[in-house]
Tab-separated table of C-alpha atoms and ligand atoms in Angstrom:
chain	number	residue	atom	x	y	z
A	671	UNK	CA	120.328	4.973	-49.744
A	672	UNK	CA	119.298	1.962	-47.695
A	673	UNK	CA	115.596	1.286	-47.289
A	674	UNK	CA	113.747	2.335	-44.142
A	675	UNK	CA	112.183	-0.256	-41.864
A	676	UNK	CA	108.789	1.092	-42.991
A	677	UNK	CA	109.565	0.181	-46.622
A	678	UNK	CA	111.139	-3.131	-45.692
A	679	UNK	CA	108.102	-4.095	-43.609
A	680	UNK	CA	105.688	-3.225	-46.401
A	681	UNK	CA	107.709	-5.326	-48.845
A	682	UNK	CA	108.128	-8.377	-46.638
A	683	UNK	CA	105.244	-8.843	-44.183
A	684	UNK	CA	101.545	-9.600	-44.766
A	685	UNK	CA	99.841	-6.219	-44.783
A	686	UNK	CA	97.289	-7.014	-42.085
A	687	UNK	CA	98.224	-4.418	-39.472
A	688	UNK	CA	97.764	-0.655	-39.441
A	689	UNK	CA	100.955	0.209	-37.613
A	690	UNK	CA	101.857	3.515	-35.995
A	691	UNK	CA	104.746	5.167	-37.841
A	692	UNK	CA	107.210	4.351	-35.079
A	693	UNK	CA	110.246	2.103	-35.285
A	694	UNK	CA	110.751	0.911	-31.718
A	695	UNK	CA	114.257	0.561	-30.353
A	696	UNK	CA	113.741	-0.180	-26.671
A	697	UNK	CA	111.211	0.398	-23.912
A	698	UNK	CA	111.341	0.981	-20.191
A	699	UNK	CA	108.568	1.569	-17.657
A	700	UNK	CA	105.850	3.535	-19.467
A	701	UNK	CA	108.198	4.870	-22.179
A	702	UNK	CA	108.985	3.577	-25.644
A	703	UNK	CA	112.221	4.812	-27.214
A	704	UNK	CA	112.154	5.022	-31.012
A	705	UNK	CA	115.135	4.492	-33.304
A	706	UNK	CA	114.913	8.119	-34.439
A	707	UNK	CA	115.404	9.356	-30.859
A	708	UNK	CA	111.703	9.999	-30.120
A	709	UNK	CA	110.509	9.103	-26.618
A	710	UNK	CA	106.856	8.101	-26.319
A	711	UNK	CA	104.526	7.898	-23.329
A	712	UNK	CA	102.809	4.517	-23.579
A	713	UNK	CA	99.058	4.536	-22.891
A	714	UNK	CA	98.553	1.366	-24.940
A	715	UNK	CA	100.657	-1.085	-22.921
A	716	UNK	CA	101.131	-3.500	-25.829
A	717	UNK	CA	97.281	-3.673	-26.026
A	718	UNK	CA	96.844	-4.470	-22.324
A	719	UNK	CA	99.789	-6.873	-22.213
A	720	UNK	CA	102.605	-4.999	-20.474
A	721	UNK	CA	100.928	-4.908	-17.072
A	722	UNK	CA	104.224	-4.143	-15.299
A	723	UNK	CA	105.327	-1.774	-18.045
A	724	UNK	CA	108.439	-2.433	-20.089
A	725	UNK	CA	111.648	-4.024	-18.809
A	726	UNK	CA	110.300	-4.375	-15.290
A	727	UNK	CA	113.096	-5.769	-13.094
A	728	UNK	CA	110.839	-8.510	-11.669
A	729	UNK	CA	109.906	-9.694	-15.169
A	730	UNK	CA	113.493	-9.641	-16.390
A	731	UNK	CA	114.726	-11.462	-13.291
A	732	UNK	CA	112.031	-14.129	-13.630
A	733	UNK	CA	112.631	-14.623	-17.363
A	734	UNK	CA	116.417	-14.703	-17.097
A	735	UNK	CA	116.312	-17.000	-14.088
A	736	UNK	CA	114.173	-19.503	-15.985
A	737	UNK	CA	116.117	-19.184	-19.260
A	738	UNK	CA	119.248	-20.123	-17.343
A	739	UNK	CA	117.540	-23.368	-16.281
A	740	UNK	CA	115.572	-24.285	-19.440
A	741	UNK	CA	113.194	-22.560	-21.860
A	742	UNK	CA	111.028	-25.297	-23.301
A	743	UNK	CA	110.660	-28.985	-22.593
A	744	UNK	CA	107.054	-29.754	-23.725
A	745	UNK	CA	104.076	-30.844	-21.718
A	746	UNK	CA	105.518	-34.342	-21.397
A	747	UNK	CA	107.334	-32.975	-18.328
A	748	UNK	CA	106.304	-31.754	-14.894
A	749	UNK	CA	107.518	-28.155	-14.674
A	750	UNK	CA	107.755	-26.144	-11.481
A	751	UNK	CA	106.923	-22.682	-12.990
A	752	UNK	CA	103.737	-24.066	-14.568
A	753	UNK	CA	102.490	-25.739	-11.414
A	754	UNK	CA	103.412	-22.776	-9.229
A	755	UNK	CA	101.547	-20.386	-11.529
A	756	UNK	CA	98.504	-22.678	-11.591
A	757	UNK	CA	98.528	-22.862	-7.784
A	758	UNK	CA	98.822	-19.090	-7.538
A	759	UNK	CA	95.957	-18.565	-10.017
A	760	UNK	CA	93.812	-21.037	-8.086
A	761	UNK	CA	94.562	-19.211	-4.848
A	762	UNK	CA	93.701	-15.794	-6.260
A	763	UNK	CA	90.635	-16.815	-8.251
A	764	UNK	CA	89.068	-19.682	-6.320
A	765	UNK	CA	88.825	-21.805	-9.505
A	766	UNK	CA	90.021	-25.370	-9.198
A	767	UNK	CA	91.908	-26.036	-12.437
A	768	UNK	CA	93.971	-24.173	-14.993
A	769	UNK	CA	94.830	-25.006	-18.596
A	770	UNK	CA	97.684	-22.962	-20.083
A	771	UNK	CA	97.594	-21.724	-23.668
A	772	UNK	CA	99.626	-19.222	-25.669
A	773	UNK	CA	97.115	-16.532	-26.571
A	774	UNK	CA	93.654	-15.172	-26.072
A	775	UNK	CA	92.141	-16.836	-29.122
A	776	UNK	CA	93.599	-20.174	-28.063
A	777	UNK	CA	92.030	-19.813	-24.614
A	778	UNK	CA	88.695	-19.076	-26.301
A	779	UNK	CA	89.014	-22.171	-28.505
A	780	UNK	CA	89.501	-24.337	-25.417
A	781	UNK	CA	86.510	-22.697	-23.741
A	782	UNK	CA	84.365	-23.372	-26.828
A	783	UNK	CA	85.361	-27.035	-26.622
A	784	UNK	CA	84.256	-27.068	-22.985
A	785	UNK	CA	80.951	-25.489	-24.051
A	786	UNK	CA	80.475	-28.214	-26.673
A	787	UNK	CA	81.294	-30.983	-24.197
A	788	UNK	CA	78.948	-29.470	-21.637
A	789	UNK	CA	76.289	-29.395	-24.333
A	790	UNK	CA	76.918	-33.016	-25.252
A	791	UNK	CA	76.559	-34.191	-21.664
A	792	UNK	CA	73.490	-32.011	-21.015
A	793	UNK	CA	71.743	-32.336	-24.378
A	794	UNK	CA	72.286	-28.713	-25.427
A	795	UNK	CA	73.901	-27.391	-28.582
A	796	UNK	CA	73.920	-23.604	-28.875
A	797	UNK	CA	76.597	-21.127	-27.818
A	798	UNK	CA	75.443	-17.537	-27.399
A	799	UNK	CA	77.695	-14.482	-27.553
A	800	UNK	CA	77.144	-10.752	-27.977
A	801	UNK	CA	77.398	-7.924	-30.469
A	802	UNK	CA	80.507	-5.810	-30.003
A	803	UNK	CA	82.369	-8.728	-28.440
A	804	UNK	CA	85.915	-9.508	-29.472
A	805	UNK	CA	87.271	-12.983	-28.842
A	806	UNK	CA	90.110	-13.427	-31.336
A	807	UNK	CA	90.880	-14.327	-34.933
A	808	UNK	CA	90.520	-18.096	-35.018
A	809	UNK	CA	87.421	-19.735	-36.493
A	810	UNK	CA	85.814	-20.570	-33.183
A	811	UNK	CA	86.374	-17.034	-31.918
A	812	UNK	CA	85.123	-15.435	-35.152
A	813	UNK	CA	82.018	-17.620	-35.007
A	814	UNK	CA	80.961	-15.874	-31.785
A	815	UNK	CA	81.618	-12.345	-33.083
A	816	UNK	CA	79.633	-10.021	-35.317
A	817	UNK	CA	82.070	-7.521	-36.844
A	818	UNK	CA	81.960	-7.834	-40.668
A	819	UNK	CA	85.556	-6.589	-41.182
A	820	UNK	CA	86.886	-9.594	-39.295
A	821	UNK	CA	84.581	-12.148	-40.934
A	822	UNK	CA	83.589	-11.126	-44.441
A	823	UNK	CA	84.534	-13.678	-47.069
A	824	UNK	CA	85.891	-16.150	-44.514
A	825	UNK	CA	82.841	-18.279	-43.797
A	826	UNK	CA	81.420	-20.776	-43.180
A	827	UNK	CA	81.784	-20.435	-39.441
A	828	UNK	CA	80.930	-22.826	-36.603
A	829	UNK	CA	77.311	-23.968	-36.567
A	830	UNK	CA	75.415	-23.812	-33.283
A	831	UNK	CA	76.572	-20.289	-32.471
A	832	UNK	CA	74.499	-17.130	-32.210
A	833	UNK	CA	75.448	-13.492	-31.612
A	834	UNK	CA	72.727	-11.441	-29.930
A	835	UNK	CA	72.533	-7.829	-28.735
A	836	UNK	CA	74.786	-6.925	-25.782
A	837	UNK	CA	73.143	-5.403	-22.730
A	838	UNK	CA	69.647	-6.280	-23.914
A	839	UNK	CA	67.809	-8.415	-21.352
A	840	UNK	CA	64.806	-8.867	-23.686
A	841	UNK	CA	67.044	-10.361	-26.391
A	842	UNK	CA	68.484	-12.713	-23.782
A	843	UNK	CA	65.048	-13.824	-22.648
A	844	UNK	CA	63.993	-14.390	-26.245
A	845	UNK	CA	67.063	-16.419	-27.225
A	846	UNK	CA	68.252	-18.384	-24.205
A	847	UNK	CA	66.500	-21.691	-23.546
A	848	UNK	CA	67.126	-25.347	-22.655
A	849	UNK	CA	69.228	-25.707	-25.830
A	850	UNK	CA	71.756	-23.056	-24.697
A	851	UNK	CA	75.001	-24.786	-23.755
A	852	UNK	CA	77.026	-21.641	-23.006
A	853	UNK	CA	77.033	-17.879	-22.904
A	854	UNK	CA	80.397	-16.268	-23.649
A	855	UNK	CA	80.840	-12.624	-22.741
A	856	UNK	CA	83.122	-9.767	-21.792
A	857	UNK	CA	81.903	-7.900	-18.711
A	858	UNK	CA	83.583	-4.860	-20.216
A	859	UNK	CA	84.050	-5.005	-23.957
A	860	UNK	CA	87.564	-4.012	-24.948
A	861	UNK	CA	87.465	-3.786	-28.719
A	862	UNK	CA	83.724	-3.132	-28.668
A	863	UNK	CA	83.932	0.434	-27.366
A	864	UNK	CA	84.409	-0.104	-23.614
A	865	UNK	CA	80.745	-0.943	-23.083
A	866	UNK	CA	80.177	-2.231	-19.545
A	867	UNK	CA	77.572	-4.909	-18.776
A	868	UNK	CA	74.544	-3.324	-17.117
A	869	UNK	CA	72.727	-4.484	-14.018
A	870	UNK	CA	69.504	-5.669	-15.699
A	871	UNK	CA	71.509	-7.694	-18.208
A	872	UNK	CA	73.546	-9.406	-15.483
A	873	UNK	CA	70.389	-10.103	-13.467
A	874	UNK	CA	68.819	-11.742	-16.519
A	875	UNK	CA	71.912	-13.904	-17.059
A	876	UNK	CA	71.890	-15.046	-13.422
A	877	UNK	CA	68.195	-15.899	-13.585
A	878	UNK	CA	68.432	-17.727	-16.934
A	879	UNK	CA	71.517	-19.646	-15.820
A	880	UNK	CA	69.602	-20.852	-12.785
A	881	UNK	CA	66.717	-21.919	-15.006
A	882	UNK	CA	68.592	-23.574	-17.897
A	883	UNK	CA	71.976	-24.602	-16.523
A	884	UNK	CA	74.232	-23.345	-19.301
A	885	UNK	CA	77.924	-22.591	-18.782
A	886	UNK	CA	78.796	-18.953	-18.270
A	887	UNK	CA	82.177	-18.209	-19.836
A	888	UNK	CA	83.845	-14.887	-19.004
A	889	UNK	CA	86.324	-13.574	-21.549
A	890	UNK	CA	88.780	-11.788	-19.234
A	891	UNK	CA	91.568	-11.768	-21.797
A	892	UNK	CA	91.771	-7.978	-21.832
A	893	UNK	CA	89.998	-7.088	-18.603
A	894	UNK	CA	91.612	-9.692	-16.325
A	895	UNK	CA	94.788	-9.782	-14.238
A	896	UNK	CA	93.948	-6.630	-12.318
A	897	UNK	CA	93.317	-4.184	-15.155
A	898	UNK	CA	89.920	-3.022	-13.924
A	899	UNK	CA	90.952	-2.750	-10.276
A	900	UNK	CA	89.730	-6.240	-9.392
A	901	UNK	CA	91.527	-9.388	-10.474
A	902	UNK	CA	88.610	-10.102	-12.853
A	903	UNK	CA	86.145	-7.592	-14.274
A	904	UNK	CA	83.272	-9.910	-13.302
A	905	UNK	CA	84.350	-9.303	-9.697
A	906	UNK	CA	82.559	-5.938	-9.931
A	907	UNK	CA	79.229	-7.639	-10.648
A	908	UNK	CA	78.500	-10.234	-7.975
A	909	UNK	CA	78.435	-13.112	-10.440
A	910	UNK	CA	80.614	-16.213	-10.743
A	911	UNK	CA	81.221	-17.617	-14.237
A	912	UNK	CA	81.983	-21.335	-14.670
A	913	UNK	CA	84.900	-20.767	-17.018
A	914	UNK	CA	87.289	-17.819	-17.393
A	915	UNK	CA	89.612	-17.170	-20.318
A	916	UNK	CA	92.775	-15.154	-19.777
A	917	UNK	CA	95.819	-13.977	-21.771
A	918	UNK	CA	97.500	-10.603	-22.385
A	919	UNK	CA	98.340	-9.028	-18.995
A	920	UNK	CA	98.893	-12.300	-17.216
A	921	UNK	CA	102.135	-12.972	-19.093
A	922	UNK	CA	103.496	-9.470	-18.553
A	923	UNK	CA	104.875	-9.445	-22.114
A	924	UNK	CA	105.414	-13.084	-23.019
A	925	UNK	CA	102.739	-15.091	-24.854
A	926	UNK	CA	100.676	-16.771	-22.160
A	927	UNK	CA	97.007	-17.619	-21.907
A	928	UNK	CA	94.932	-19.595	-19.450
A	929	UNK	CA	91.549	-21.193	-19.010
A	930	UNK	CA	90.282	-21.388	-15.444
A	931	UNK	CA	87.419	-23.663	-14.504
A	932	UNK	CA	85.779	-25.622	-11.750
A	933	UNK	CA	86.754	-29.301	-11.391
A	934	UNK	CA	83.405	-30.372	-12.793
A	935	UNK	CA	83.896	-28.436	-16.034
A	936	UNK	CA	87.668	-28.985	-16.395
A	937	UNK	CA	87.183	-32.745	-16.070
A	938	UNK	CA	85.081	-32.768	-19.241
A	939	UNK	CA	88.452	-32.783	-21.000
A	940	UNK	CA	90.103	-36.125	-20.497
A	941	UNK	CA	93.764	-36.903	-21.222
A	942	UNK	CA	94.535	-36.436	-24.899
A	943	UNK	CA	91.383	-34.452	-25.712
A	944	UNK	CA	93.082	-31.052	-25.711
A	945	UNK	CA	96.646	-29.797	-25.764
A	946	UNK	CA	99.265	-27.449	-27.146
A	947	UNK	CA	103.017	-27.651	-27.695
A	948	UNK	CA	103.971	-24.299	-26.202
A	949	UNK	CA	101.132	-23.680	-23.733
A	950	UNK	CA	102.506	-23.167	-20.254
A	951	UNK	CA	105.987	-22.406	-21.534
A	952	UNK	CA	108.295	-22.290	-18.531
A	953	UNK	CA	109.643	-18.778	-19.208
A	954	UNK	CA	106.153	-17.357	-19.795
A	955	UNK	CA	104.912	-19.009	-16.592
A	956	UNK	CA	107.860	-17.560	-14.675
A	957	UNK	CA	106.998	-14.038	-15.861
A	958	UNK	CA	103.328	-14.744	-15.138
A	959	UNK	CA	104.260	-15.528	-11.554
A	960	UNK	CA	106.140	-12.230	-11.342
A	961	UNK	CA	103.015	-10.369	-12.514
A	962	UNK	CA	100.796	-12.090	-9.944
A	963	UNK	CA	103.288	-11.447	-7.142
A	964	UNK	CA	103.390	-7.731	-8.001
A	965	UNK	CA	99.584	-7.621	-8.035
A	966	UNK	CA	99.482	-9.216	-4.596
A	967	UNK	CA	102.181	-6.906	-3.271
A	968	UNK	CA	100.346	-3.631	-3.751
A	969	UNK	CA	99.923	-3.243	-7.511
A	970	UNK	CA	96.185	-3.879	-7.339
A	971	UNK	CA	95.755	-1.093	-4.774
A	972	UNK	CA	97.920	1.095	-6.980
A	973	UNK	CA	95.603	0.441	-9.964
A	974	UNK	CA	92.631	1.595	-7.903
A	975	UNK	CA	94.449	4.752	-6.746
A	976	UNK	CA	95.822	5.853	-10.110
A	977	UNK	CA	92.692	4.930	-12.037
A	978	UNK	CA	90.596	7.103	-9.696
A	979	UNK	CA	93.044	9.953	-10.339
A	980	UNK	CA	92.937	9.357	-14.117
A	981	UNK	CA	89.150	9.169	-14.077
A	982	UNK	CA	88.890	12.504	-12.250
A	983	UNK	CA	91.229	14.158	-14.763
A	984	UNK	CA	89.386	12.654	-17.734
A	985	UNK	CA	86.133	14.023	-16.370
A	986	UNK	CA	87.708	17.480	-16.069
A	987	UNK	CA	88.796	17.177	-19.706
A	988	UNK	CA	85.267	16.158	-20.648
A	989	UNK	CA	83.837	19.227	-18.911
A	990	UNK	CA	86.383	21.508	-20.614
A	991	UNK	CA	85.746	19.998	-24.060
A	992	UNK	CA	82.116	18.917	-23.804
A	993	UNK	CA	81.539	19.490	-27.530
A	994	UNK	CA	84.228	16.911	-28.386
A	995	UNK	CA	84.243	14.525	-25.417
A	996	UNK	CA	80.809	13.008	-24.860
A	997	UNK	CA	81.550	10.458	-22.161
A	998	UNK	CA	84.293	8.964	-19.994
A	999	UNK	CA	83.991	5.182	-20.222
A	1000	UNK	CA	85.442	2.049	-18.707
A	1001	UNK	CA	86.708	0.648	-15.437
A	1002	UNK	CA	90.075	0.929	-13.711
A	1003	UNK	CA	92.893	1.221	-16.234
A	1004	UNK	CA	90.702	-0.062	-19.055
A	1005	UNK	CA	89.237	3.286	-19.847
A	1006	UNK	CA	88.691	5.862	-22.550
A	1007	UNK	CA	86.681	8.657	-24.068
A	1008	UNK	CA	83.632	8.583	-26.304
A	1009	UNK	CA	84.229	11.362	-28.818
A	1010	UNK	CA	81.909	13.291	-31.112
A	1011	UNK	CA	84.314	12.575	-33.998
A	1012	UNK	CA	86.589	9.872	-35.409
A	1013	UNK	CA	88.975	8.827	-32.661
A	1014	UNK	CA	91.876	8.297	-35.088
A	1015	UNK	CA	92.062	12.108	-35.377
A	1016	UNK	CA	92.681	12.473	-31.643
A	1017	UNK	CA	95.016	9.461	-31.556
A	1018	UNK	CA	97.141	11.063	-34.306
A	1019	UNK	CA	97.112	14.457	-32.590
A	1020	UNK	CA	98.336	12.769	-29.382
A	1021	UNK	CA	100.994	10.933	-31.367
A	1022	UNK	CA	102.368	14.292	-32.542
A	1023	UNK	CA	102.871	14.985	-28.825
A	1024	UNK	CA	104.576	11.605	-28.396
A	1025	UNK	CA	101.696	9.936	-26.578
A	1026	UNK	CA	100.510	6.504	-27.693
A	1027	UNK	CA	96.830	5.606	-27.365
A	1028	UNK	CA	94.381	3.413	-29.271
A	1029	UNK	CA	91.587	4.481	-31.601
A	1030	UNK	CA	88.838	1.971	-30.876
A	1031	UNK	CA	85.503	1.140	-32.457
A	1032	UNK	CA	82.708	3.696	-32.414
A	1033	UNK	CA	84.668	6.936	-31.859
A	1034	UNK	CA	86.356	5.632	-28.716
A	1035	UNK	CA	89.828	6.694	-27.670
A	1036	UNK	CA	90.938	3.689	-25.631
A	1037	UNK	CA	93.536	3.873	-22.860
A	1038	UNK	CA	95.291	0.728	-21.612
A	1039	UNK	CA	98.398	2.042	-19.855
A	1040	UNK	CA	100.740	-0.264	-17.942
A	1041	UNK	CA	99.334	-0.852	-14.448
A	1042	UNK	CA	102.467	0.742	-12.962
A	1043	UNK	CA	101.565	4.162	-14.401
A	1044	UNK	CA	101.860	6.983	-11.838
A	1045	UNK	CA	100.149	10.325	-11.285
A	1046	UNK	CA	102.905	12.296	-12.967
A	1047	UNK	CA	102.619	10.129	-16.123
A	1048	UNK	CA	98.871	10.790	-15.969
A	1049	UNK	CA	99.445	14.567	-15.626
A	1050	UNK	CA	101.703	14.460	-18.674
A	1051	UNK	CA	99.080	12.512	-20.592
A	1052	UNK	CA	96.282	14.877	-19.567
A	1053	UNK	CA	98.327	17.947	-20.630
A	1054	UNK	CA	98.883	16.344	-24.036
A	1055	UNK	CA	95.222	15.365	-24.267
A	1056	UNK	CA	94.032	18.888	-23.455
A	1057	UNK	CA	96.413	20.389	-26.041
A	1058	UNK	CA	95.400	17.817	-28.651
A	1059	UNK	CA	91.685	18.424	-28.158
A	1060	UNK	CA	92.236	22.184	-28.378
A	1061	UNK	CA	94.153	21.690	-31.634
A	1062	UNK	CA	91.305	19.727	-33.288
B	1337	LIG	C1	88.531	-9.729	-24.917
B	1337	LIG	C2	89.487	-10.381	-25.863
B	1337	LIG	N1	89.361	-11.679	-26.140
B	1337	LIG	C3	90.196	-12.316	-26.975
B	1337	LIG	C4	91.233	-11.648	-27.593
B	1337	LIG	C5	92.161	-12.385	-28.520
B	1337	LIG	O1	93.422	-12.487	-27.950
B	1337	LIG	P1	94.700	-12.835	-28.849
B	1337	LIG	O2	94.925	-11.665	-29.742
B	1337	LIG	O3	95.806	-13.060	-27.846
B	1337	LIG	O4	94.368	-14.072	-29.604
B	1337	LIG	C6	91.405	-10.283	-27.342
B	1337	LIG	C7	92.476	-9.532	-28.020
B	1337	LIG	O5	92.432	-8.333	-28.151
B	1337	LIG	C8	90.510	-9.633	-26.453
B	1337	LIG	O6	90.624	-8.325	-26.186
């Protein structure tokens, strides 16, 4: 008998991922069709990547249209999709310059370089980040994270970095000073259990920034591109970071990242000081444009409508299962449940009912559905969730 894909994978690929036992065949909208005939409701969205769901006609049209012209030329060339996407991002965000990368971690690396250059020109050397943050798997990113699983045995990490307690204004006051070159943070922590920045913490950051003049870098890699109901999660907080890192949802399924910054900060990088072969790939930029156009043409309003509906239903579930569901967390379609038990148990119970979710850190069941999800998908999810909780 021929080997299954599960065996073949385990014999041929680095064993770094804990995969779901699903062999995907194709996907459409919010559904993933498995090779064994199973049809799954997708509340993971490729980990916040498939903002328009799967096989969205606008994404396919944009990708095919660009593939017919050219796929890759390199950054030696002026390329219309890249410049158009940059202009669109500028228009939506108000930032003045965009650097395109391929992934979240790569955007973070570029932002760390900006922090270092800012430090050099302002006589500052320390980058501060927060517990529970997730910024990627490269050395710069790991250096501003605290989770032992991701770091143990891999040091030494970047000097001049410090990870302090999230949402603790006293810790901020004790650690931020004239030597702080940058603070890097998620306004809602994705991997870190959907913790949302609190008011006192943000107030302290605003005050300290005024006093010491460090760069504020927002990691919007998971929370950006409309996921929380605003284009950026920081848009809920009345604060304006100097630098924003993006990836995931902005490409709509193709690898695309971006760093957004003011002129003053972006110009710290002079020609030749930073670059990437694939960053700003023409096909990825074309799909990125399709995502932004959908967001402008009603998708953002849709996110706010459906996320309010989902939130209401999740709160009903919490009331019905108050022994198991302790809290509904998150913002917009970056949401989830704090459970009184290991969230992998609920994730697996949902999987039996052909619903895909994510078991996050600290007993969190994390939900990152495609932004195009509708109320009937949500009803189906909530039915499965209620049944799963009752079965546990
Ligand atoms: C907030 C945040 N930053 C950075 C990253 C790293 O992105 P990538 O996996 O594309 O390198 C992630 C990925 O989950 C993320 O959620």
